[in-house]
Amino acid sequence: MKRPFLVLALSLSVAGTSFMAGCQQKAGNAGKNTSQSTATSPDSSAVASSDTSVTSTAATTSTPTTATAPSQKFGYINSAELLKIMPETKRAEANLEAFVKNLEKQFGGLQSEYQTKVTEFQAQEKTMVDAVKETRIRAIQDLEQRLQQSQVSGQQQVAKKREDLFKPILDKAEKAVKDVGKENGYDYIFDTNTGSFIYAKESHNILPLVKTKLGIK
C-alpha cells in the first residue's frame, strides 16, 4: 500500500512600494526698465513655466514559494504493555502457572525421597558394614543425579510450554502492529520495551539495492 508522506510547507511573500513626487514652479511677468547687475531687455516679459510631475512606483513581489519535503512518519508502542492487556495473555499465564505447579510437585517428591535417604544414611552410617554403606551411597548419588536432571528437564519443559502458549499471542500482537503501520502510513514503529523497530515500511528495505551492488541475483 502506498502511503502519503507528511508535507512541510513554507511560504514567503515580500512586497515593497516606493514613490517620488516632483514640484511645480511658475514665474510671472518681469517689471519694466529694471536695472540689475544682470542686464535685461526693456519692455520684455519673461515667462517661465515648468510643470513637473514624476511618479514612480516600484513593486517587488516575490512569487510565493512552497517548499515540500517528504518526512517520515514514526510511531512507538510498548509491547509489554500491549501483551499485558490482551485477554489471551491472562489465560496463557494461568495455564503456565498450573503446568509449573505440576512439575514442582513431581520435583518435590524426588526431593523428599532424597532427603529421607540422606537422613537415614546419616543415622545408620556408624553401624553399617562397608558393603551396605557403599550401596546406600550409590543410591543417594543416583537420586541426586536424577534431581539435577529433573531440574534441567523441568526448566526446558517450562520454556517450551511458555513458547507454545505465548507464540500465538505474540504473532497476533505483531500482526496487529504491522497492519496499523500499513493502514496509517507509518514508516517505522518503535518498540520501547525491546529498544528495536517492530515495524518498518517494506520500501525502506535496502537489501535489493545491496544485492545489486554486490552483483548478487
Coordinates of C-alpha atoms in Angstrom, one line a residue, residues 86-213:
M86 CA -4.6 -8.8 25.9
P87 CA -7.1 -11.3 27.4
E88 CA -5.2 -14.2 25.8
T89 CA -2.2 -13.4 27.9
K90 CA -4.1 -13.9 31.2
R91 CA -5.3 -17.4 30.0
A92 CA -1.8 -18.3 28.9
E93 CA -0.3 -17.2 32.3
A94 CA -2.9 -19.3 34.2
N95 CA -2.1 -22.4 32.1
L96 CA 1.7 -21.9 32.5
E97 CA 1.3 -21.5 36.3
A98 CA -0.7 -24.8 36.5
F99 CA 2.0 -26.5 34.4
V100 CA 4.8 -25.2 36.7
K101 CA 3.0 -26.3 39.8
N102 CA 2.6 -29.8 38.5
L103 CA 6.4 -30.0 37.7
E104 CA 7.2 -28.7 41.2
K105 CA 5.0 -31.3 42.7
Q106 CA 6.9 -34.0 40.8
F107 CA 10.3 -32.5 41.7
G108 CA 9.2 -32.1 45.3
G109 CA 8.6 -35.8 45.5
L110 CA 12.1 -36.5 44.4
Q111 CA 13.5 -34.0 46.9
S112 CA 11.6 -35.6 49.8
E113 CA 12.9 -39.1 48.8
Y114 CA 16.4 -37.8 48.6
Q115 CA 16.2 -36.0 51.9
T116 CA 14.8 -39.2 53.6
K117 CA 17.6 -41.4 52.2
V118 CA 20.3 -38.9 53.3
T119 CA 18.8 -38.7 56.8
E120 CA 18.6 -42.5 57.2
F121 CA 22.1 -42.9 56.0
Q122 CA 23.5 -40.3 58.4
A123 CA 21.6 -42.0 61.3
Q124 CA 22.8 -45.6 60.4
E125 CA 26.2 -44.9 59.0
K126 CA 28.2 -45.8 62.1
T127 CA 26.6 -49.2 62.3
M128 CA 26.7 -50.1 58.6
V129 CA 29.1 -52.5 57.2
D130 CA 31.2 -51.2 54.2
A131 CA 29.3 -53.1 51.6
V132 CA 25.9 -51.7 52.7
K133 CA 27.4 -48.2 53.1
E134 CA 28.7 -48.2 49.5
T135 CA 25.3 -49.4 48.3
R136 CA 23.5 -46.7 50.2
I137 CA 25.9 -44.0 49.0
R138 CA 25.5 -45.1 45.3
A139 CA 21.7 -45.0 45.7
I140 CA 21.9 -41.4 47.2
Q141 CA 24.2 -40.3 44.4
D142 CA 21.9 -41.8 41.7
L143 CA 19.0 -39.9 43.3
E144 CA 21.0 -36.7 43.4
Q145 CA 21.8 -37.1 39.7
R146 CA 18.1 -37.6 39.0
L147 CA 17.3 -34.4 40.9
Q148 CA 19.7 -32.4 38.8
Q149 CA 18.4 -33.9 35.6
S150 CA 14.8 -33.3 36.7
Q151 CA 15.6 -29.7 37.4
V152 CA 17.2 -29.1 34.0
S153 CA 14.4 -31.0 32.3
G154 CA 11.8 -29.0 34.2
Q155 CA 13.4 -25.7 33.1
Q156 CA 13.4 -26.9 29.5
Q157 CA 9.8 -28.0 29.7
V158 CA 8.7 -24.7 31.2
A159 CA 10.5 -22.8 28.4
K160 CA 8.8 -24.9 25.7
K161 CA 5.4 -24.6 27.4
R162 CA 5.8 -20.8 27.6
E163 CA 6.8 -20.7 23.9
D164 CA 3.8 -22.8 22.9
L165 CA 1.4 -20.7 24.9
F166 CA 2.7 -17.2 24.1
K167 CA 3.9 -17.6 20.5
P168 CA 0.3 -17.3 19.0
I169 CA -0.3 -14.2 21.2
L170 CA 3.0 -12.6 20.1
D171 CA 2.2 -13.3 16.5
K172 CA -1.2 -11.8 16.8
A173 CA 0.1 -8.7 18.5
E174 CA 2.9 -8.3 15.9
K175 CA 0.4 -8.7 13.0
A176 CA -1.9 -6.1 14.6
V177 CA 1.0 -3.6 14.9
K178 CA 2.1 -4.2 11.3
D179 CA -1.5 -3.8 10.0
V180 CA -1.8 -0.5 11.8
G181 CA 1.5 0.6 10.4
K182 CA 0.5 -0.1 6.8
E183 CA -3.1 1.2 7.1
N184 CA -2.0 4.5 8.7
G185 CA 1.1 5.3 6.6
Y186 CA 3.8 4.7 9.2
D187 CA 7.4 4.3 8.0
Y188 CA 8.6 2.8 11.3
I189 CA 7.1 1.7 14.6
F190 CA 9.5 1.6 17.5
D191 CA 9.1 -0.9 20.4
T192 CA 10.1 1.0 23.6
N193 CA 10.2 -2.3 25.5
T194 CA 12.8 -4.0 23.4
G195 CA 14.6 -0.9 22.0
S196 CA 14.1 -2.1 18.4
F197 CA 11.8 -1.4 15.5
I198 CA 8.8 -3.8 15.4
Y199 CA 7.6 -2.5 12.0
A200 CA 9.4 -1.0 9.0
K201 CA 8.0 0.1 5.7
E202 CA 8.9 -2.5 3.1
S203 CA 10.1 0.1 0.6
H204 CA 12.9 1.1 3.1
N205 CA 14.4 -2.3 2.8
I206 CA 17.7 -1.8 1.0
L207 CA 18.6 -5.5 0.6
P208 CA 17.7 -5.5 -3.1
L209 CA 20.0 -2.5 -3.7
V210 CA 22.9 -4.1 -1.7
K211 CA 22.4 -7.3 -3.7
T212 CA 22.6 -5.4 -6.9
K213 CA 25.7 -3.6 -5.6

